[in-house]
PDB file of C-alpha atoms in Angstrom:
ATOM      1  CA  UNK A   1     -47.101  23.670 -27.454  1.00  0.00           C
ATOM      2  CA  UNK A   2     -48.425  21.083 -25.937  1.00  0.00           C
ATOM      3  CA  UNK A   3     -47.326  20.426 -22.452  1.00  0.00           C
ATOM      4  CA  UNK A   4     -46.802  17.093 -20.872  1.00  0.00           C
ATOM      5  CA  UNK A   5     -48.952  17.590 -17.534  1.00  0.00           C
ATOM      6  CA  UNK A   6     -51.440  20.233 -17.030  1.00  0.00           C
ATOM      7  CA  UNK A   7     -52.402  20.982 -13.067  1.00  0.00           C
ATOM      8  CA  UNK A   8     -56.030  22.622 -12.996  1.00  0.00           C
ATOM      9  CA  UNK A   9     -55.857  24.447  -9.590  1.00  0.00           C
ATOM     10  CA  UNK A  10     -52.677  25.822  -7.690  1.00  0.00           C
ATOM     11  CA  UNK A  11     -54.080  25.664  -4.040  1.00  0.00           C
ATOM     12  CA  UNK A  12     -51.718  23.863  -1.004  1.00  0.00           C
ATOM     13  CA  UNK A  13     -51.869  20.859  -2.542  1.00  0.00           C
ATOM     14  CA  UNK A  14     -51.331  21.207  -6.291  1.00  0.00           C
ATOM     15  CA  UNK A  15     -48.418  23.644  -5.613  1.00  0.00           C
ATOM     16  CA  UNK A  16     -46.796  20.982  -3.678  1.00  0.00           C
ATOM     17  CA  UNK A  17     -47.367  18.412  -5.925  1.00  0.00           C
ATOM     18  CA  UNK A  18     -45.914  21.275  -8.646  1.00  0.00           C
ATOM     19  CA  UNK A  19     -43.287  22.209  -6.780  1.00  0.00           C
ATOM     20  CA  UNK A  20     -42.321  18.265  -5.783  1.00  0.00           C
ATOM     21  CA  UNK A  21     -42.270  17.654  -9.718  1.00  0.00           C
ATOM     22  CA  UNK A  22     -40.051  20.223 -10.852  1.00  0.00           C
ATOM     23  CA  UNK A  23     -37.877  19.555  -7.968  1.00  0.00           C
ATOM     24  CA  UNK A  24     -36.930  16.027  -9.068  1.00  0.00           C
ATOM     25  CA  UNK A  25     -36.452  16.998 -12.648  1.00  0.00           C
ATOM     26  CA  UNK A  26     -39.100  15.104 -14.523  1.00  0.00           C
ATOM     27  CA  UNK A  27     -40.537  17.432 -16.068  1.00  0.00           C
ATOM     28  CA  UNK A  28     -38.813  20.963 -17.088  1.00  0.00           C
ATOM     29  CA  UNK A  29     -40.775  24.211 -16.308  1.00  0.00           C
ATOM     30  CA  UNK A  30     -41.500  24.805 -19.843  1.00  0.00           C
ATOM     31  CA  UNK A  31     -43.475  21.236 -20.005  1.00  0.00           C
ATOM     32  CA  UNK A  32     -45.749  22.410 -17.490  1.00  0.00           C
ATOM     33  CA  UNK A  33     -48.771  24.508 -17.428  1.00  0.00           C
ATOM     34  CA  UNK A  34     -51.234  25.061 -14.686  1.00  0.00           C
ATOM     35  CA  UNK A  35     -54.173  27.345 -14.150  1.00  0.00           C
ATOM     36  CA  UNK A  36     -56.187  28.804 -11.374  1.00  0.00           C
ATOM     37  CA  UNK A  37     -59.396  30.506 -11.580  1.00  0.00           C
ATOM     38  CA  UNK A  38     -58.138  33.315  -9.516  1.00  0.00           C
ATOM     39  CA  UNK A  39     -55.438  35.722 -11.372  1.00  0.00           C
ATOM     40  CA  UNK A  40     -53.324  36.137  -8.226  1.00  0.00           C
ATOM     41  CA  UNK A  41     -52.884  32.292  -7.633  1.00  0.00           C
ATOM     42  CA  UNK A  42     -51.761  32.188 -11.184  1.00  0.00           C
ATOM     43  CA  UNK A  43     -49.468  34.857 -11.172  1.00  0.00           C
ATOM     44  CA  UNK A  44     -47.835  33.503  -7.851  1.00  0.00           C
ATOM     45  CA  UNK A  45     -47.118  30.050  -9.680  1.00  0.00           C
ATOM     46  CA  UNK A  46     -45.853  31.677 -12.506  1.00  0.00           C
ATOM     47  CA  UNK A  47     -43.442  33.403 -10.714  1.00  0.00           C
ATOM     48  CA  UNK A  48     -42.722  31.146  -8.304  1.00  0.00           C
ATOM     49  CA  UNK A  49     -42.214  28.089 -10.600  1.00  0.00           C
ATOM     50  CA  UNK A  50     -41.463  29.952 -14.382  1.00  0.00           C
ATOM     51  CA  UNK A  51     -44.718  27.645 -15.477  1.00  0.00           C
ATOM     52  CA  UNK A  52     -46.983  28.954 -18.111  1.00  0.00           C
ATOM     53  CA  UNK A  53     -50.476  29.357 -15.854  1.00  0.00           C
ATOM     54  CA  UNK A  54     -53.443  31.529 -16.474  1.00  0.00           C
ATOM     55  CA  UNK A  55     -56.934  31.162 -15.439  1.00  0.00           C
ATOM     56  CA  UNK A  56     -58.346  28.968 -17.906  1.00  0.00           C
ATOM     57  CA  UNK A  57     -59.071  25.714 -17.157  1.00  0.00           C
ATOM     58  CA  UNK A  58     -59.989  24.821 -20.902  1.00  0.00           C
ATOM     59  CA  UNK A  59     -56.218  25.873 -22.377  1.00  0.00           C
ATOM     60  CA  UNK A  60     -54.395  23.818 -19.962  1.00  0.00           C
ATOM     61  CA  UNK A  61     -57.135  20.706 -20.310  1.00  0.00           C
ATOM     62  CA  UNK A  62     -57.209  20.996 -24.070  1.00  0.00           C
ATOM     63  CA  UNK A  63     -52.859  21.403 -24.413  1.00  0.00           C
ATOM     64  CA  UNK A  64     -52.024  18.762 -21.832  1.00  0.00           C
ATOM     65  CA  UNK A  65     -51.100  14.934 -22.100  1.00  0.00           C
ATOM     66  CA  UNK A  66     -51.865  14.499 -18.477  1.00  0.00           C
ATOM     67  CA  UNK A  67     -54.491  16.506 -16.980  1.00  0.00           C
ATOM     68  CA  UNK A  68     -53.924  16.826 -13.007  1.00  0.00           C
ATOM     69  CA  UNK A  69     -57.083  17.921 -11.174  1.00  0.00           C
ATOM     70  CA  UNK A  70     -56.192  19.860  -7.942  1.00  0.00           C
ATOM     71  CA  UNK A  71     -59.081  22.012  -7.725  1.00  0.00           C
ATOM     72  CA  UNK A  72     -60.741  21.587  -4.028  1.00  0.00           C
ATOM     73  CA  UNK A  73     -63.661  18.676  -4.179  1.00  0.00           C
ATOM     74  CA  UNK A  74     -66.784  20.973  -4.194  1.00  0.00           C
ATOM     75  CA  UNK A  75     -65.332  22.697  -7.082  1.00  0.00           C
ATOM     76  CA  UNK A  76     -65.034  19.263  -9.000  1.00  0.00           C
ATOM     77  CA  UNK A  77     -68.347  19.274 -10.846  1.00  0.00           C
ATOM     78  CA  UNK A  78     -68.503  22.928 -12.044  1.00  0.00           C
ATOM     79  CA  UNK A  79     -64.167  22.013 -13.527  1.00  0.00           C
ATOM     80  CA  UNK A  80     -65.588  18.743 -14.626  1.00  0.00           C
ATOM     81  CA  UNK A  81     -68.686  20.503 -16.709  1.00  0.00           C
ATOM     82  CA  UNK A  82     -65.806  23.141 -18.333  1.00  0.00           C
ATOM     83  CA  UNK A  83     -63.631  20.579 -19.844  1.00  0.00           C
ATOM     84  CA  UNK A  84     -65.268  17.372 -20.467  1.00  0.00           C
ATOM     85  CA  UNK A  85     -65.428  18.115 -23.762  1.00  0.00           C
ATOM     86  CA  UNK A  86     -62.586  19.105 -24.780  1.00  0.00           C
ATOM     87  CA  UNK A  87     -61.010  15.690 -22.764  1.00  0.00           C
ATOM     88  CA  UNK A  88     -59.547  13.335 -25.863  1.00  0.00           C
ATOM     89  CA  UNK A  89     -58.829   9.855 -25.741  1.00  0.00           C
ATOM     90  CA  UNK A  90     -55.367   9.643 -25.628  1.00  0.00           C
ATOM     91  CA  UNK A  91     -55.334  11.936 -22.444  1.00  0.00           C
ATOM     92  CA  UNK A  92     -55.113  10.641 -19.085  1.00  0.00           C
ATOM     93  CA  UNK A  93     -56.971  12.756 -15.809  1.00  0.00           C
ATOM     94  CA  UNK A  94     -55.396  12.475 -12.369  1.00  0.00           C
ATOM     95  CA  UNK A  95     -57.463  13.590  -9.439  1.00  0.00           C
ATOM     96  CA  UNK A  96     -56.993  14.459  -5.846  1.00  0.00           C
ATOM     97  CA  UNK A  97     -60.218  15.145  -4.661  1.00  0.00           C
ATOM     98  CA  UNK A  98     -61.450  12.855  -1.185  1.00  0.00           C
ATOM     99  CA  UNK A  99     -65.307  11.649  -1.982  1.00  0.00           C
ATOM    100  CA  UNK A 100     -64.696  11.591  -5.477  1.00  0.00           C
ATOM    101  CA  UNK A 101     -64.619   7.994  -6.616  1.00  0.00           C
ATOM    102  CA  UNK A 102     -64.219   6.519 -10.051  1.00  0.00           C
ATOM    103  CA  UNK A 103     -67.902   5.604 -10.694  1.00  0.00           C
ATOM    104  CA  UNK A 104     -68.703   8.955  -9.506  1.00  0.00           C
ATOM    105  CA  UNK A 105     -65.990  10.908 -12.128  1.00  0.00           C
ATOM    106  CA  UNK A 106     -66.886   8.634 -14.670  1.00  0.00           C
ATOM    107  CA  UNK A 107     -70.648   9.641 -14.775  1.00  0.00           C
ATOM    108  CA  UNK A 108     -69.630  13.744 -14.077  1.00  0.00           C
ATOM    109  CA  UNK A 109     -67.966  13.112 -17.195  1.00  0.00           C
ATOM    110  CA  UNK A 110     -70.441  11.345 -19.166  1.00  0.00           C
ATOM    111  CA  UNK A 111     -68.324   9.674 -21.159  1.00  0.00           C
ATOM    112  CA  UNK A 112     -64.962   7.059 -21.128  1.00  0.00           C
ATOM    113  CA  UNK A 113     -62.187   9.057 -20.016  1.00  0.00           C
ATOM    114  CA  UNK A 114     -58.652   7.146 -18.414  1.00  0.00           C
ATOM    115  CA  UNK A 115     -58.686   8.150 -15.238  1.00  0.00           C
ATOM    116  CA  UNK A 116     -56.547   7.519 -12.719  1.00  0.00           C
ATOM    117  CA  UNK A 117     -57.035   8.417  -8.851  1.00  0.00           C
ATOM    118  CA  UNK A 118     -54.835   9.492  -6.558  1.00  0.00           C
ATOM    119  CA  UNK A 119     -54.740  10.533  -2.696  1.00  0.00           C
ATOM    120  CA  UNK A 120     -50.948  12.476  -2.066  1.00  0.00           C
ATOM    121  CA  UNK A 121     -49.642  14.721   1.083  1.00  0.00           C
ATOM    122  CA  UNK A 122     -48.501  18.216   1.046  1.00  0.00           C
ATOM    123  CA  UNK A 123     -44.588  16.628   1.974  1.00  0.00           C
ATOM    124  CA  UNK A 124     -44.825  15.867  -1.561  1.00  0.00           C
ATOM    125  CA  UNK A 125     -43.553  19.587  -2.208  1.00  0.00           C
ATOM    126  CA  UNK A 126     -40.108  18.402  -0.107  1.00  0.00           C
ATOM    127  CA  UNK A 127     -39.978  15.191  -2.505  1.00  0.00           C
ATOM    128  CA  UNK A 128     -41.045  12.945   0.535  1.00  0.00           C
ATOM    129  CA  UNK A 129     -44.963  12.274  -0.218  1.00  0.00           C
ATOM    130  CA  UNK A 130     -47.476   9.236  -0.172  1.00  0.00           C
ATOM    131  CA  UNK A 131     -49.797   8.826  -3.042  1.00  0.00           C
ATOM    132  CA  UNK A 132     -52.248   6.527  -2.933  1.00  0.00           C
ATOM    133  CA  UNK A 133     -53.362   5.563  -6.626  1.00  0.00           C
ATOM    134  CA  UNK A 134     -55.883   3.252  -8.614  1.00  0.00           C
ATOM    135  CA  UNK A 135     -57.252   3.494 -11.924  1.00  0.00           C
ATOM    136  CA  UNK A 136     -60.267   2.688 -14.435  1.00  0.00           C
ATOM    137  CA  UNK A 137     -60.516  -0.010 -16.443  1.00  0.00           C
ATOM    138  CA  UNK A 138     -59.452   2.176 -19.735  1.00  0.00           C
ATOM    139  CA  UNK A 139     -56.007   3.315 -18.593  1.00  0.00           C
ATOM    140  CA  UNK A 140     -52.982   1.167 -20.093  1.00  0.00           C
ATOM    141  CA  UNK A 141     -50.220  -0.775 -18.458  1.00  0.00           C
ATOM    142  CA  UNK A 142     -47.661   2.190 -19.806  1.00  0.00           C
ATOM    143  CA  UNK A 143     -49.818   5.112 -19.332  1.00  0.00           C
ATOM    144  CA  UNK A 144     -50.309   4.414 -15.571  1.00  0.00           C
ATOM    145  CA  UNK A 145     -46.551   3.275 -15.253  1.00  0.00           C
ATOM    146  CA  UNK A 146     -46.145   7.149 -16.914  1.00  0.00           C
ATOM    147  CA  UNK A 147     -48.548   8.107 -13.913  1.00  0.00           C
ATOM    148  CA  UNK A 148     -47.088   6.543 -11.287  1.00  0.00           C
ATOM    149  CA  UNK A 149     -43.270   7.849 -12.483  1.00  0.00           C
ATOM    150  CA  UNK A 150     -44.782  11.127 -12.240  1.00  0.00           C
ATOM    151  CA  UNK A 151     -46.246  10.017  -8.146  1.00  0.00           C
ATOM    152  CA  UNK A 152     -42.895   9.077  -7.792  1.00  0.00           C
ATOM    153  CA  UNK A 153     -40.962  11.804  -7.960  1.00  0.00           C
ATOM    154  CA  UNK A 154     -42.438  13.694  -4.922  1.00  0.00           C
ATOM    155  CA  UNK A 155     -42.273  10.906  -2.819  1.00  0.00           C
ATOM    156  CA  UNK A 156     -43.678   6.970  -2.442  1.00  0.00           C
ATOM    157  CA  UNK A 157     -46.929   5.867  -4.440  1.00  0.00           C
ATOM    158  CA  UNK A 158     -48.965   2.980  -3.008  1.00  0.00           C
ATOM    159  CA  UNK A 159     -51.338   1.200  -4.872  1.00  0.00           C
ATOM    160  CA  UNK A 160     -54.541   1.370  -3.059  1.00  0.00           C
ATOM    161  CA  UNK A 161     -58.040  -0.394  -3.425  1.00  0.00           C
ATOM    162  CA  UNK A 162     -60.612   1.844  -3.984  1.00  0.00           C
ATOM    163  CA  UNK A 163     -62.573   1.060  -0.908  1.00  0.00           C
ATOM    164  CA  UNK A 164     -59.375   1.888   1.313  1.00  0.00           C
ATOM    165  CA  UNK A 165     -58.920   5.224   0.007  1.00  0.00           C
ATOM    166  CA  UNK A 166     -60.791   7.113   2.968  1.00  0.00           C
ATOM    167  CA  UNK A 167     -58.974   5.235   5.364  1.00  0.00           C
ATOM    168  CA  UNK A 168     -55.908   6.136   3.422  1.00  0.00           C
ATOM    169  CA  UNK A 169     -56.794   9.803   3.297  1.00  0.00           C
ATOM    170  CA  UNK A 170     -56.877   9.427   7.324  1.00  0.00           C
ATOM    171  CA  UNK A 171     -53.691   7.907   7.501  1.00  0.00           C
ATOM    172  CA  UNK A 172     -51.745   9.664   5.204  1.00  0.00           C
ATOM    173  CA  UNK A 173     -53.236  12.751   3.175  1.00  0.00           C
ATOM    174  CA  UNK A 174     -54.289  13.863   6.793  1.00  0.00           C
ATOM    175  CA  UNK A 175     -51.727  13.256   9.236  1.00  0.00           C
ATOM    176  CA  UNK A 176     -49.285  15.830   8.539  1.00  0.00           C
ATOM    177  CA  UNK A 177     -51.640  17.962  10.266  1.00  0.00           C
ATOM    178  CA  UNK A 178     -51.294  15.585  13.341  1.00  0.00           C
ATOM    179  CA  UNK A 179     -47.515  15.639  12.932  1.00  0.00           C
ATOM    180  CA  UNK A 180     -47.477  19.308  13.043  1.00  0.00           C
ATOM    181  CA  UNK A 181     -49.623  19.597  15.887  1.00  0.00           C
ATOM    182  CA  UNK A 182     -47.018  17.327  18.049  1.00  0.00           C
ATOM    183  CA  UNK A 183     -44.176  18.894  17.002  1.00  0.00           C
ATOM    184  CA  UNK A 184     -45.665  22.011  17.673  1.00  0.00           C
ATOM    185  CA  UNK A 185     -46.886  20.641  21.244  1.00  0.00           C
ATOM    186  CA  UNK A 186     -43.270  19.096  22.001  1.00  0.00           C
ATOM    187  CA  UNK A 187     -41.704  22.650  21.059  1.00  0.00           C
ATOM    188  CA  UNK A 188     -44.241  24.169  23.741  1.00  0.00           C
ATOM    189  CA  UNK A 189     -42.842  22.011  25.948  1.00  0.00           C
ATOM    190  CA  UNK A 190     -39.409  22.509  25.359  1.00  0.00           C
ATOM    191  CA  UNK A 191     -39.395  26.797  25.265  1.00  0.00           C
ATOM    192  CA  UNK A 192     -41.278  26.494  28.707  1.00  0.00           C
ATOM    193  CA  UNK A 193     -38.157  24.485  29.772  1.00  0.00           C
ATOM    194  CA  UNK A 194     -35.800  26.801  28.134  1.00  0.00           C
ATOM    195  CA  UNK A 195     -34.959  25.769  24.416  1.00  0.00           C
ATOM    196  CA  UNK A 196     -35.244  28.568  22.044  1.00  0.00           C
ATOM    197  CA  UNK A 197     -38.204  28.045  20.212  1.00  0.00           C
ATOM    198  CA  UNK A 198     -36.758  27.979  16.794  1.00  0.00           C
ATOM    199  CA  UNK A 199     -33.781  25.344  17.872  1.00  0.00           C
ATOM    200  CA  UNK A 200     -36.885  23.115  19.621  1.00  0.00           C
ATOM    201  CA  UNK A 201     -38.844  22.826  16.150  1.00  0.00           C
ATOM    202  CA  UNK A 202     -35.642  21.759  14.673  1.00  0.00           C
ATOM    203  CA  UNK A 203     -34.962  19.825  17.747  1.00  0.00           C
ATOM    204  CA  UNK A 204     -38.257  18.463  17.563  1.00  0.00           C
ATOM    205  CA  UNK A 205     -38.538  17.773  13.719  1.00  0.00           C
ATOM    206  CA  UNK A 206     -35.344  16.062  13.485  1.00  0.00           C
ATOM    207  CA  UNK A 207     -36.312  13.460  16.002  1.00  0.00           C
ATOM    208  CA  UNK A 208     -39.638  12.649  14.474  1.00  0.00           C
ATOM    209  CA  UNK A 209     -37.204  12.300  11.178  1.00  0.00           C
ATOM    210  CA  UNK A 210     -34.915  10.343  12.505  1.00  0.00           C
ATOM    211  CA  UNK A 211     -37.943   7.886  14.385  1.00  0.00           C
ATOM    212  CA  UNK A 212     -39.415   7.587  11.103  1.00  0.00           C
ATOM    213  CA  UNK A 213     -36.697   6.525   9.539  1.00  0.00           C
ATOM    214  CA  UNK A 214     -35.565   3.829  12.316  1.00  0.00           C
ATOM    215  CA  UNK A 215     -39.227   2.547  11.628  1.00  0.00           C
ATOM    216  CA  UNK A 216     -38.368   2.217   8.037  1.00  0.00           C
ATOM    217  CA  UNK A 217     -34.865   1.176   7.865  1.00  0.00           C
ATOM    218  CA  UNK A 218     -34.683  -1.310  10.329  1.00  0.00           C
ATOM    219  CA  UNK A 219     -37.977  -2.924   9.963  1.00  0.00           C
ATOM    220  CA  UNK A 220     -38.404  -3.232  13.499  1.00  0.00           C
ATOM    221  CA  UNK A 221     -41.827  -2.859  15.346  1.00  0.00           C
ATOM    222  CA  UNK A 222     -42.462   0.265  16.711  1.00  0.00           C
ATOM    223  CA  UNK A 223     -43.583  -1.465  20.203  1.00  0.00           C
ATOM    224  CA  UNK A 224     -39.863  -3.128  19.999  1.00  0.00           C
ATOM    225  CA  UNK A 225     -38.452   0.136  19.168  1.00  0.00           C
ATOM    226  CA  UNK A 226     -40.299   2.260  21.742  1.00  0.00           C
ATOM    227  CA  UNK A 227     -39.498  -0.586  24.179  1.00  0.00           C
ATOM    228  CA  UNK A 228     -35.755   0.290  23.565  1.00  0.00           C
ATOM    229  CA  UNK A 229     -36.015   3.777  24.353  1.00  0.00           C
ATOM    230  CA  UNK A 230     -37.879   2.777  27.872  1.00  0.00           C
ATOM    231  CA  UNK A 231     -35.404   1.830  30.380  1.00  0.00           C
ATOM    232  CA  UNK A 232     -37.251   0.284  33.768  1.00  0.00           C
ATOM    233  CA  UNK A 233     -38.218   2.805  36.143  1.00  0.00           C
ATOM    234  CA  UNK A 234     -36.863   5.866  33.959  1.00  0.00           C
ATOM    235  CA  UNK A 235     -37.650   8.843  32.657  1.00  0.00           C
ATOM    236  CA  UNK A 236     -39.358   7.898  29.108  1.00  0.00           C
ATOM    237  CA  UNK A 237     -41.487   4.672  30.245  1.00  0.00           C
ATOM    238  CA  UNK A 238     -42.657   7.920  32.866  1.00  0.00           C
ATOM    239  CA  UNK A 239     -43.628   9.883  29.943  1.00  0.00           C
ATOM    240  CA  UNK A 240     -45.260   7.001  27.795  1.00  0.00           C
ATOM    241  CA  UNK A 241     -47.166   6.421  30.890  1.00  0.00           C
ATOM    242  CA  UNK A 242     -48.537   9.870  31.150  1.00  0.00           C
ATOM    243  CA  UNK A 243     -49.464   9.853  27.384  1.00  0.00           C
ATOM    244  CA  UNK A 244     -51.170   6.534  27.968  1.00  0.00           C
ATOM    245  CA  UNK A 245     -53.410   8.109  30.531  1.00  0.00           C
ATOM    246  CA  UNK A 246     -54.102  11.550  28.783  1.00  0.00           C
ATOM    247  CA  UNK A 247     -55.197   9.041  25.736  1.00  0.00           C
ATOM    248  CA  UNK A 248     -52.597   9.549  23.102  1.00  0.00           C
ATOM    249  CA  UNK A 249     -53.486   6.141  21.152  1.00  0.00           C
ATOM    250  CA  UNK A 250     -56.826   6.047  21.741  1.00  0.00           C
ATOM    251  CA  UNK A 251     -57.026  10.107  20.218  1.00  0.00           C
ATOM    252  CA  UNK A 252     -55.313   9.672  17.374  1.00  0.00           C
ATOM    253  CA  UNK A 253     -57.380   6.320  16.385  1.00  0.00           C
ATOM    254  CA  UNK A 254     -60.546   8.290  16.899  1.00  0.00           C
ATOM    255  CA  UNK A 255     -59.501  11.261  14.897  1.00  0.00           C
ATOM    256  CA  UNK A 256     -58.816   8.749  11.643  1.00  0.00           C
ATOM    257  CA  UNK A 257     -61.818   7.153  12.278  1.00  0.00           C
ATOM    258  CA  UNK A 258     -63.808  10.550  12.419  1.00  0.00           C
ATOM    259  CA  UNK A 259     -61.435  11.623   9.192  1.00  0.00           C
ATOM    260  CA  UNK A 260     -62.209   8.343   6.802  1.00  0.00           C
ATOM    261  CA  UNK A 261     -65.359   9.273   7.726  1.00  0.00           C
ATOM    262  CA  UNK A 262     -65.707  12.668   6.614  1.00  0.00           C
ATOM    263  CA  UNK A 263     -63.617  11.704   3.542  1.00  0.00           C
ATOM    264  CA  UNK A 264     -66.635   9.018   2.482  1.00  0.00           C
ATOM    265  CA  UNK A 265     -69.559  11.587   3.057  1.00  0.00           C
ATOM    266  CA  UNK A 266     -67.740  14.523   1.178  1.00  0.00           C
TER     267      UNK A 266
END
């Protein structure tokens, strides 16, 4: 049977990009396959998403209308050089991979294959993601509206300019790391001060949530809306002031510098 997308790879990423999928309902389990070149990776999907996976990359490339590429990016030539032949015309590739541009797919191919590029999150597997995208010249108006449905249901998907897709990978494919980090640091804070540490990462997560989402819904600044939450001479414009000396703005526009540019040399 042939299956409507294939993911090659099951690491963080592909399983929440999986997971995300079969969430929303797009596609049923039985329309999926995925494999994994290590047995207990693809026995863990299997059983934790009732897919059909295995560990060969040429059965799910072959059997697949879309073929998702989640492998890690220094594993891209060796899965590229398995199953470029067996890559038809009416199939459509979707990578993942930071570093790995179009021109650069299209020759580790050898040949004209549709191929579109993407750069998700691992909130994806909570339906919530960002997906940058672009495409090659060969895709269709209705096979990347097919891709893009499929983006969409773990989340938002952005069309991106190529050139921008480092800096994208800083801002967004990266920064749940960054968001962990502070909720984890706020947490700290909040279990030295008392808080039970599991109420003060819900504490803490909802807050970012709910900031996000007042970013979002009202489409306010966030210098207006972090102005409303500093009354003069309080408490909060006392803590912005001790992030703004320990660097918090200036740290976090480094690291995304230092991450688009890791993301361009990989």
């Amino acid at each position: 049977m042939v299956k409507k997308i294939g993911f090659i790879g099951c690491g963080n990423m592909g399983g929440a990009i999986l997971g995300g999928i079969l969430k929303s309902g797009l596609f049923k389990p039985e329309e999926v396959a995925a494999s994994d070149a290590f047995e207990t990776a693809a026995n863990a999907v299997r059983e934790q998403f009732s897919v059909d996976a295995c560990t060969e990359n040429r059965a799910v490339a072959e059997n697949s209308e879309i073929v998702l590429l989640s492998v890690k990016p220094q594993f891209y030539a060796a899965v590229i050089a398995e199953i470029r032949d067996l890559i038809r015309e009416d199939q459509v590739v979707v990578t993942i991979a930071p570093g790995w541009t179009l021109k650069r797919l299209e020759e580790a191919f050898g040949r004209p294959v549709k191929l579109v590029r993407c750069m998700p999150n691992t909130p994806a597997l909570v339906g919530v993601g960002v997906t940058a995208y672009c495409q090659n010249t060969l895709v269709e108006k209705g096979e990347l509206d097919r891709v893009v449905r499929v983006l969409e249901s773990f989340g938002q998907a952005e069309p991106i300019p190529e050139n921008l897709f480092d800096m994208e990978a800083a801002l967004c494919g990266s920064s749940p790391a960054y968001v962990y980090m502070m909720i984890e640091a706020m947490a700290d804070a909040a279990v030295h001060g008392g808080i039970a540490r599991a109420q003060a990462y819900r504490m803490a997560a909802q807050a970012l949530i709910g900031s996000a989402r007042m970013v979002l819904e009202t489409g306010r600044h966030p210098g207006d809306l972090k102005d409303m939450v500093c009354s003069p001479g309080g408490s909060t414009i006392e803590a912005v002031r001790v992030l703004e000396e320990k660097g918090l703005r200036s740290s976090l526009f480094e690291a995304m510098l230092a991450c688009a540019d890791k993301c361009s040399r990989l």
